[in-house]
């Protein structure tokens, strides 16, 4: 039994694998992709005019990326793939889209949400200067346009992406001045039993660090970021940080890439009314899903880093599992054993992911809670950390949505996607409550910037 169009939002590893699975089963899913071509962030493809081989683009994942791209491309006649299409609103029967500057709608009977994740940042003095990028943004520049964010780059933050991006920049011939990690170095030893269970993925991480060290790239752990310095031209001139023990150091550079792990993109799940639960490892409210990727609203399925950040390999497995759950719910029950096998493989990745997130690269909670008062947190609306603390003290609020109402935090172009995680940590610290008590910034349409003309067209 079919119940209307099957729509997939996102064409990263999870969305592509879900589409391939459905197409091979004889269905013709609609894939809505904000990017100009499939692949997502991790398997992003450069424009046709830029030719780079898969090894240079994806490193160890070159073969895997090539196979996934090929499988998706071969089936394009069986997949209604719509690149350059932003889903900016969702209701229980209809999606609101922006494509080629025009507003459109798309009905759905079942929907797989695979919107991916984005960088999680902690604001610090100088983070809004020209020349400062997130780690993901730095990677996009290199992958999509074959350019670096600068000639002399410092990368700081924590997480596997920190070392991967630094390695990609160094291999591209860019001067990586330093890789500075807020996680204590000894944490990796404590995490070793869990990391070893990552097998090949763990070995790739070791390679990145070793390769950087062998080429003389400065790597330091347990650092505390102090400020990003500005030159006479107002752009980045260097990075100041504290070493373990408190001694300060300064590295000259003309660009910065930073990030502290990833956060799931959950706005569409919110608009569709899914239940959420707080995930302590990710320090984020995430949509609730069952063992096969079904959300709490009938007909809605979840896959990939948009449901929970677990990396490209697990995202692909979850994408296939969600597609098989769709088929099972439409009366095709021959997939149960495959779904169980996929679930078992996803579960086996948990100890590795736990060791990464909780021990090897923990989110620097104190750093987030102690953002200096004059540092801009919401750059869209000009809200600094001091304002958040003052409003919390004056109003007694512990609710991030009330903070938004009082200050306009999260009402700008990013709709809180960039500033909300840091703001929740600052508010929680000011109110003296756990971060989960602050709640989550409710998703509101449009979830991303769009022309007013298209918005007016949608409402007419």
Short mmCIF file of C-alpha atoms in Angstrom, two decimals:
data_model
loop_
_atom_site.label_atom_id
_atom_site.label_comp_id
_atom_site.label_asym_id
_atom_site.label_seq_id
_atom_site.Cartn_x
_atom_site.Cartn_y
_atom_site.Cartn_z
CA UNK A 1 0.00 0.00 0.00
CA UNK A 2 1.39 3.42 -0.89
CA UNK A 3 0.42 6.55 0.98
CA UNK A 4 1.53 9.33 -1.32
CA UNK A 5 4.87 10.73 -2.38
CA UNK A 6 8.02 9.56 -0.60
CA UNK A 7 10.19 12.61 -0.04
CA UNK A 8 13.78 12.70 1.19
CA UNK A 9 15.22 15.97 2.50
CA UNK A 10 18.99 16.07 2.05
CA UNK A 11 21.39 14.34 -0.32
CA UNK A 12 24.35 13.55 1.87
CA UNK A 13 25.35 9.94 2.63
CA UNK A 14 22.08 9.22 4.49
CA UNK A 15 19.76 10.81 1.92
CA UNK A 16 21.60 9.32 -1.06
CA UNK A 17 21.61 5.81 0.38
CA UNK A 18 17.92 6.08 1.29
CA UNK A 19 17.11 7.17 -2.27
CA UNK A 20 19.19 4.37 -3.79
CA UNK A 21 17.46 1.80 -1.58
CA UNK A 22 13.99 3.02 -2.50
CA UNK A 23 14.79 3.27 -6.22
CA UNK A 24 16.16 -0.26 -6.28
CA UNK A 25 12.90 -1.39 -4.65
CA UNK A 26 10.93 0.10 -7.52
CA UNK A 27 9.91 3.36 -5.88
CA UNK A 28 10.65 6.83 -7.27
CA UNK A 29 11.52 9.04 -4.29
CA UNK A 30 11.71 12.81 -4.51
CA UNK A 31 15.04 14.08 -3.17
CA UNK A 32 15.13 17.74 -2.15
CA UNK A 33 18.68 19.04 -1.86
CA UNK A 34 19.69 22.58 -0.96
CA UNK A 35 23.13 22.04 -2.53
CA UNK A 36 23.78 22.26 -6.27
CA UNK A 37 24.81 18.61 -6.41
CA UNK A 38 24.50 15.50 -4.26
CA UNK A 39 27.09 14.42 -1.70
CA UNK A 40 26.36 16.57 1.33
CA UNK A 41 29.23 18.16 3.19
CA UNK A 42 31.41 15.09 3.55
CA UNK A 43 31.16 13.95 -0.10
CA UNK A 44 30.65 17.42 -1.57
CA UNK A 45 31.29 17.67 -5.29
CA UNK A 46 33.06 20.67 -6.85
CA UNK A 47 31.47 22.53 -9.76
CA UNK A 48 31.99 20.87 -13.17
CA UNK A 49 34.63 23.45 -14.12
CA UNK A 50 36.86 22.32 -11.25
CA UNK A 51 38.37 18.90 -11.76
CA UNK A 52 39.99 17.11 -8.82
CA UNK A 53 40.36 13.38 -8.40
CA UNK A 54 38.50 11.62 -5.60
CA UNK A 55 41.68 10.95 -3.65
CA UNK A 56 42.51 14.66 -3.45
CA UNK A 57 38.93 15.57 -2.57
CA UNK A 58 38.01 12.89 -0.07
CA UNK A 59 41.30 11.31 1.04
CA UNK A 60 40.76 7.83 2.48
CA UNK A 61 37.08 8.09 1.59
CA UNK A 62 37.73 8.58 -2.12
CA UNK A 63 36.66 5.11 -3.15
CA UNK A 64 33.60 5.10 -0.90
CA UNK A 65 32.51 8.54 -2.12
CA UNK A 66 33.01 7.55 -5.75
CA UNK A 67 30.94 4.38 -5.35
CA UNK A 68 28.11 6.25 -3.63
CA UNK A 69 28.09 9.00 -6.25
CA UNK A 70 28.09 6.43 -9.04
CA UNK A 71 25.24 4.40 -7.52
CA UNK A 72 23.15 7.55 -7.09
CA UNK A 73 23.92 8.89 -10.57
CA UNK A 74 23.10 5.57 -12.27
CA UNK A 75 19.64 5.65 -10.70
CA UNK A 76 18.88 9.29 -11.43
CA UNK A 77 16.25 8.27 -13.93
CA UNK A 78 14.48 6.48 -11.10
CA UNK A 79 14.95 9.28 -8.57
CA UNK A 80 13.26 12.67 -8.80
CA UNK A 81 16.37 14.60 -7.73
CA UNK A 82 15.89 18.34 -7.24
CA UNK A 83 19.16 20.14 -6.41
CA UNK A 84 19.17 23.78 -5.40
CA UNK A 85 15.92 23.33 -3.50
CA UNK A 86 15.56 24.72 0.01
CA UNK A 87 12.84 23.31 2.26
CA UNK A 88 11.98 26.32 4.39
CA UNK A 89 8.76 25.14 6.04
CA UNK A 90 6.98 21.87 6.73
CA UNK A 91 3.44 20.96 7.74
CA UNK A 92 1.77 17.61 8.29
CA UNK A 93 0.98 17.24 4.57
CA UNK A 94 3.06 19.75 2.65
CA UNK A 95 6.58 21.13 2.31
CA UNK A 96 7.27 24.71 1.31
CA UNK A 97 10.21 25.03 -1.06
CA UNK A 98 12.41 27.71 -2.58
CA UNK A 99 13.90 26.83 -5.95
CA UNK A 100 15.30 29.16 -8.61
CA UNK A 101 14.04 32.12 -6.59
CA UNK A 102 10.42 30.92 -6.66
CA UNK A 103 8.28 29.57 -3.87
CA UNK A 104 6.70 26.16 -4.43
CA UNK A 105 5.05 23.41 -2.42
CA UNK A 106 5.37 19.65 -2.37
CA UNK A 107 2.99 17.19 -0.75
CA UNK A 108 4.38 14.19 1.08
CA UNK A 109 3.01 10.87 2.22
CA UNK A 110 6.19 9.69 3.92
CA UNK A 111 9.26 11.79 4.53
CA UNK A 112 12.84 10.90 5.44
CA UNK A 113 14.63 13.78 7.13
CA UNK A 114 18.37 13.73 6.44
CA UNK A 115 19.37 17.41 6.71
CA UNK A 116 22.82 16.77 8.19
CA UNK A 117 24.67 18.80 10.79
CA UNK A 118 26.62 22.03 11.11
CA UNK A 119 29.55 23.37 13.13
CA UNK A 120 29.12 24.10 16.79
CA UNK A 121 30.99 27.21 17.87
CA UNK A 122 31.94 28.95 21.10
CA UNK A 123 32.27 32.72 20.58
CA UNK A 124 35.50 34.40 21.67
CA UNK A 125 37.03 37.87 21.18
CA UNK A 126 37.67 38.40 17.47
CA UNK A 127 35.48 35.57 16.12
CA UNK A 128 33.56 37.96 13.84
CA UNK A 129 36.71 39.33 12.13
CA UNK A 130 37.24 38.89 8.39
CA UNK A 131 39.27 35.74 7.90
CA UNK A 132 37.55 33.66 10.59
CA UNK A 133 35.67 30.57 9.39
CA UNK A 134 34.17 27.50 10.93
CA UNK A 135 35.95 24.23 10.22
CA UNK A 136 33.08 23.22 7.95
CA UNK A 137 33.25 26.53 6.10
CA UNK A 138 36.98 26.11 5.61
CA UNK A 139 36.38 22.64 4.22
CA UNK A 140 33.68 23.88 1.83
CA UNK A 141 36.09 26.46 0.38
CA UNK A 142 38.67 23.78 -0.30
CA UNK A 143 36.31 21.09 -1.61
CA UNK A 144 33.86 23.19 -3.59
CA UNK A 145 36.08 25.96 -4.92
CA UNK A 146 39.63 24.54 -4.54
CA UNK A 147 40.73 27.58 -2.52
CA UNK A 148 41.91 28.01 1.04
CA UNK A 149 40.61 30.51 3.57
CA UNK A 150 44.09 32.04 3.84
CA UNK A 151 47.79 31.53 3.16
CA UNK A 152 48.78 30.99 6.81
CA UNK A 153 46.04 29.28 8.78
CA UNK A 154 45.53 28.33 12.43
CA UNK A 155 42.93 25.69 13.23
CA UNK A 156 41.59 25.38 16.77
CA UNK A 157 38.71 23.79 18.67
CA UNK A 158 38.22 20.09 19.20
CA UNK A 159 36.91 16.99 17.48
CA UNK A 160 37.96 14.73 14.60
CA UNK A 161 37.10 17.39 12.01
CA UNK A 162 39.82 19.65 13.44
CA UNK A 163 42.59 17.27 12.37
CA UNK A 164 40.92 16.20 9.12
CA UNK A 165 40.55 19.77 7.83
CA UNK A 166 44.08 20.71 8.94
CA UNK A 167 45.44 17.68 7.10
CA UNK A 168 43.45 18.53 3.96
CA UNK A 169 44.79 22.09 4.01
CA UNK A 170 48.38 20.99 4.54
CA UNK A 171 48.12 18.45 1.70
CA UNK A 172 46.77 21.23 -0.54
CA UNK A 173 50.02 23.13 0.06
CA UNK A 174 48.63 25.72 2.47
CA UNK A 175 50.77 26.76 5.44
CA UNK A 176 49.04 25.34 8.52
CA UNK A 177 50.66 27.30 11.35
CA UNK A 178 49.16 25.32 14.21
CA UNK A 179 46.47 22.85 15.23
CA UNK A 180 45.32 23.69 18.76
CA UNK A 181 42.96 21.37 20.62
CA UNK A 182 41.04 22.29 23.78
CA UNK A 183 40.81 18.62 24.76
CA UNK A 184 43.51 17.48 27.19
CA UNK A 185 46.09 15.25 25.51
CA UNK A 186 45.87 12.54 28.17
CA UNK A 187 42.17 12.18 27.40
CA UNK A 188 43.08 10.23 24.29
CA UNK A 189 44.83 7.60 26.41
CA UNK A 190 41.76 7.19 28.59
CA UNK A 191 39.62 6.92 25.47
CA UNK A 192 41.92 4.39 23.81
CA UNK A 193 39.89 1.21 24.59
CA UNK A 194 36.81 2.73 22.98
CA UNK A 195 38.69 4.36 20.12
CA UNK A 196 40.31 1.07 19.14
CA UNK A 197 36.84 -0.33 18.52
CA UNK A 198 36.54 2.19 15.70
CA UNK A 199 38.99 0.07 13.68
CA UNK A 200 39.76 1.67 10.35
CA UNK A 201 38.22 4.99 11.36
CA UNK A 202 40.51 5.19 14.40
CA UNK A 203 43.55 4.40 12.25
CA UNK A 204 42.62 7.21 9.87
CA UNK A 205 42.58 9.62 12.79
CA UNK A 206 46.03 8.45 13.90
CA UNK A 207 47.27 8.97 10.36
CA UNK A 208 46.04 12.58 10.25
CA UNK A 209 47.83 13.49 13.48
CA UNK A 210 51.02 11.62 12.56
CA UNK A 211 51.11 13.09 9.06
CA UNK A 212 50.78 16.63 10.43
CA UNK A 213 53.50 16.06 13.03
CA UNK A 214 55.89 14.56 10.47
CA UNK A 215 55.54 17.69 8.35
CA UNK A 216 56.37 19.94 11.25
CA UNK A 217 52.87 21.28 11.91
CA UNK A 218 52.60 22.50 15.48
CA UNK A 219 50.01 20.51 17.44
CA UNK A 220 49.04 21.27 21.02
CA UNK A 221 46.38 19.86 23.34
CA UNK A 222 44.70 21.24 26.44
CA UNK A 223 44.83 24.83 25.19
CA UNK A 224 42.41 27.59 26.15
CA UNK A 225 41.56 30.07 23.35
CA UNK A 226 42.00 33.71 24.45
CA UNK A 227 41.43 35.89 21.40
CA UNK A 228 41.76 36.23 17.64
CA UNK A 229 43.97 39.23 16.96
CA UNK A 230 43.23 41.94 14.39
CA UNK A 231 45.78 43.67 12.16
CA UNK A 232 45.82 47.26 10.92
CA UNK A 233 43.45 46.26 8.11
CA UNK A 234 40.91 44.93 10.59
CA UNK A 235 41.38 41.34 9.49
CA UNK A 236 42.90 38.38 11.30
CA UNK A 237 46.54 38.83 12.34
CA UNK A 238 47.02 35.96 14.77
CA UNK A 239 45.66 33.78 17.53
CA UNK A 240 46.37 34.02 21.27
CA UNK A 241 45.86 31.06 23.56
CA UNK A 242 46.81 29.67 26.95
CA UNK A 243 48.91 26.58 27.20
CA UNK A 244 48.26 24.04 29.97
CA UNK A 245 49.61 25.75 33.07
CA UNK A 246 48.42 29.19 32.04
CA UNK A 247 51.31 30.56 29.96
CA UNK A 248 50.09 32.53 26.94
CA UNK A 249 51.31 32.10 23.39
CA UNK A 250 50.59 33.90 20.11
CA UNK A 251 50.70 32.48 16.58
CA UNK A 252 50.70 34.84 13.59
CA UNK A 253 48.31 33.90 10.80
CA UNK A 254 45.95 35.48 8.28
CA UNK A 255 43.01 33.07 8.69
CA UNK A 256 41.37 30.98 11.38
CA UNK A 257 39.29 27.83 11.14
CA UNK A 258 37.55 26.75 14.35
CA UNK A 259 34.78 24.53 15.69
CA UNK A 260 33.86 22.35 18.65
CA UNK A 261 32.14 19.38 17.09
CA UNK A 262 28.84 19.36 15.22
CA UNK A 263 25.18 19.94 16.04
CA UNK A 264 22.25 18.28 14.32
CA UNK A 265 19.97 20.32 12.09
CA UNK A 266 16.56 19.72 13.70
CA UNK A 267 14.35 22.60 12.55
CA UNK A 268 12.22 20.55 10.14
CA UNK A 269 11.69 17.82 12.73
CA UNK A 270 10.48 20.57 15.05
CA UNK A 271 8.09 22.05 12.48
CA UNK A 272 6.66 18.58 11.82
CA UNK A 273 5.85 18.22 15.51
CA UNK A 274 8.20 15.37 16.45
CA UNK A 275 8.92 14.65 20.10
CA UNK A 276 12.38 15.61 21.32
CA UNK A 277 14.62 14.30 24.11
CA UNK A 278 17.83 15.78 25.50
CA UNK A 279 21.02 14.03 24.43
CA UNK A 280 23.71 14.58 27.07
CA UNK A 281 26.55 13.46 24.84
CA UNK A 282 25.68 15.94 22.13
CA UNK A 283 24.33 18.55 24.61
CA UNK A 284 21.35 19.08 22.34
CA UNK A 285 17.64 18.26 22.16
CA UNK A 286 17.22 15.67 19.41
CA UNK A 287 14.12 14.20 17.74
CA UNK A 288 13.05 10.90 19.26
CA UNK A 289 13.24 7.88 16.94
CA UNK A 290 12.56 4.18 17.28
CA UNK A 291 15.04 1.39 16.53
CA UNK A 292 14.38 1.66 12.78
CA UNK A 293 14.54 5.45 12.45
CA UNK A 294 10.81 6.23 12.71
CA UNK A 295 9.99 9.56 14.31
CA UNK A 296 7.15 10.06 16.78
CA UNK A 297 4.84 11.37 14.02
CA UNK A 298 3.51 8.68 11.62
CA UNK A 299 5.15 8.86 8.21
CA UNK A 300 8.25 10.77 9.38
CA UNK A 301 11.63 9.00 9.43
CA UNK A 302 15.08 10.17 10.55
CA UNK A 303 18.56 9.38 9.25
CA UNK A 304 22.08 10.71 9.31
CA UNK A 305 23.72 13.43 11.35
CA UNK A 306 20.48 15.41 11.39
CA UNK A 307 19.11 12.80 13.75
CA UNK A 308 22.31 12.34 15.73
CA UNK A 309 25.93 13.08 14.84
CA UNK A 310 27.65 9.74 14.21
CA UNK A 311 29.64 10.27 11.01
CA UNK A 312 29.26 9.41 7.34
CA UNK A 313 29.51 5.63 7.64
CA UNK A 314 26.70 5.36 10.19
CA UNK A 315 24.68 7.98 8.31
CA UNK A 316 24.71 5.78 5.23
CA UNK A 317 23.60 2.75 7.24
CA UNK A 318 20.82 4.76 8.87
CA UNK A 319 19.70 6.06 5.49
CA UNK A 320 19.24 2.54 4.17
CA UNK A 321 17.48 1.48 7.38
CA UNK A 322 15.04 4.39 7.20
CA UNK A 323 14.24 3.57 3.57
CA UNK A 324 13.59 -0.07 4.47
CA UNK A 325 11.35 1.08 7.34
CA UNK A 326 9.33 3.08 4.78
CA UNK A 327 8.95 -0.01 2.60
CA UNK A 328 8.03 -2.17 5.61
CA UNK A 329 5.37 0.35 6.65
CA UNK A 330 3.94 0.18 3.15
CA UNK A 331 3.47 -3.56 3.42
CA UNK A 332 6.77 -4.82 2.04
CA UNK A 333 7.85 -6.95 4.96
CA UNK A 334 10.76 -8.82 3.39
CA UNK A 335 13.38 -6.45 4.78
CA UNK A 336 13.26 -7.28 8.47
CA UNK A 337 16.52 -9.26 8.55
CA UNK A 338 18.39 -6.56 6.66
CA UNK A 339 17.00 -3.87 8.98
CA UNK A 340 18.15 -5.89 11.99
CA UNK A 341 21.62 -6.29 10.48
CA UNK A 342 21.86 -2.54 9.83
CA UNK A 343 20.72 -1.82 13.39
CA UNK A 344 23.40 -4.14 14.75
CA UNK A 345 26.13 -2.42 12.71
CA UNK A 346 24.96 1.00 13.90
CA UNK A 347 24.95 -0.21 17.50
CA UNK A 348 28.52 -1.53 17.15
CA UNK A 349 29.70 1.98 16.31
CA UNK A 350 28.38 3.39 19.61
CA UNK A 351 31.38 2.63 21.88
CA UNK A 352 33.72 4.34 19.42
CA UNK A 353 31.47 7.37 19.13
CA UNK A 354 31.10 7.55 22.92
CA UNK A 355 34.87 7.49 23.35
CA UNK A 356 35.24 10.28 20.78
CA UNK A 357 32.56 12.60 22.14
CA UNK A 358 32.81 12.03 25.87
CA UNK A 359 36.50 11.36 26.47
CA UNK A 360 38.83 12.15 23.56
CA UNK A 361 37.17 15.38 22.34
CA UNK A 362 34.75 16.59 25.04
CA UNK A 363 32.85 19.80 24.42
CA UNK A 364 34.55 22.59 26.47
CA UNK A 365 31.59 23.40 28.71
CA UNK A 366 33.43 25.88 30.95
CA UNK A 367 34.74 27.78 27.95
CA UNK A 368 31.20 28.13 26.61
CA UNK A 369 29.77 29.21 29.95
CA UNK A 370 32.51 31.80 30.58
CA UNK A 371 32.35 33.71 27.29
CA UNK A 372 33.54 37.28 28.12
CA UNK A 373 30.70 39.76 28.54
CA UNK A 374 31.61 42.02 25.61
CA UNK A 375 31.86 39.16 23.12
CA UNK A 376 29.11 39.05 20.47
CA UNK A 377 27.06 35.86 20.71
CA UNK A 378 24.23 36.62 18.25
CA UNK A 379 25.91 38.60 15.52
CA UNK A 380 22.69 38.89 13.47
CA UNK A 381 20.99 40.93 16.21
CA UNK A 382 24.05 42.28 18.02
CA UNK A 383 23.50 40.48 21.34
CA UNK A 384 26.57 40.01 23.53
CA UNK A 385 27.13 37.63 26.45
CA UNK A 386 26.70 40.41 29.02
CA UNK A 387 23.20 41.15 27.72
CA UNK A 388 22.21 37.51 28.07
CA UNK A 389 23.44 37.44 31.66
CA UNK A 390 21.78 40.75 32.52
CA UNK A 391 18.43 39.66 31.09
CA UNK A 392 18.65 36.37 32.96
CA UNK A 393 19.35 38.21 36.20
CA UNK A 394 16.65 40.86 35.69
CA UNK A 395 13.89 38.58 34.47
CA UNK A 396 14.74 35.37 36.24
CA UNK A 397 14.12 33.47 33.02
CA UNK A 398 15.69 30.07 32.42
CA UNK A 399 13.94 29.57 29.06
CA UNK A 400 15.87 30.17 25.83
CA UNK A 401 12.65 31.11 24.01
CA UNK A 402 11.85 33.80 26.60
CA UNK A 403 15.40 35.06 26.24
CA UNK A 404 14.72 35.30 22.50
CA UNK A 405 11.54 37.30 23.16
CA UNK A 406 13.35 39.69 25.49
CA UNK A 407 16.45 40.26 23.34
CA UNK A 408 15.71 39.19 19.70
CA UNK A 409 18.53 36.62 19.99
CA UNK A 410 18.06 34.06 17.22
CA UNK A 411 15.70 36.23 15.16
CA UNK A 412 18.26 37.13 12.48
CA UNK A 413 19.45 35.44 9.32
CA UNK A 414 20.73 32.28 11.01
CA UNK A 415 17.50 31.82 13.02
CA UNK A 416 19.61 30.75 15.99
CA UNK A 417 21.38 27.96 14.15
CA UNK A 418 24.78 29.52 14.98
CA UNK A 419 24.20 31.38 18.25
CA UNK A 420 21.63 29.27 20.11
CA UNK A 421 23.97 26.50 21.36
CA UNK A 422 26.34 29.05 22.91
CA UNK A 423 23.48 31.16 24.24
CA UNK A 424 21.89 28.18 25.99
CA UNK A 425 25.18 27.41 27.75
CA UNK A 426 25.58 31.05 28.87
CA UNK A 427 21.96 31.27 30.02
CA UNK A 428 22.19 27.97 31.90
CA UNK A 429 25.35 29.12 33.68
CA UNK A 430 23.79 32.50 34.55
CA UNK A 431 20.66 30.83 35.90
CA UNK A 432 22.57 28.09 37.69
CA UNK A 433 20.67 25.26 36.00
CA UNK A 434 21.67 22.31 33.80
CA UNK A 435 21.75 23.17 30.10
CA UNK A 436 18.79 20.87 29.38
CA UNK A 437 16.64 22.99 31.72
CA UNK A 438 17.02 25.93 29.33
CA UNK A 439 15.13 24.07 26.62
CA UNK A 440 15.63 24.40 22.88
CA UNK A 441 15.01 27.26 20.53
CA UNK A 442 11.77 26.33 18.76
CA UNK A 443 12.03 26.06 14.98
CA UNK A 444 10.14 28.66 13.01
CA UNK A 445 9.63 29.15 9.29
CA UNK A 446 11.45 30.19 7.29
CA UNK A 447 14.23 28.10 8.78
CA UNK A 448 16.83 29.73 6.51
CA UNK A 449 17.08 33.10 4.77
CA UNK A 450 14.92 33.57 1.68
CA UNK A 451 13.83 36.56 -0.44
CA UNK A 452 10.82 38.49 0.81
CA UNK A 453 9.38 38.28 -2.72
CA UNK A 454 9.32 34.48 -2.48
CA UNK A 455 7.78 34.65 0.98
CA UNK A 456 5.09 36.98 -0.33
CA UNK A 457 4.52 34.65 -3.27
CA UNK A 458 4.05 31.73 -0.86
CA UNK A 459 1.44 33.58 1.18
CA UNK A 460 -0.56 34.83 -1.81
#
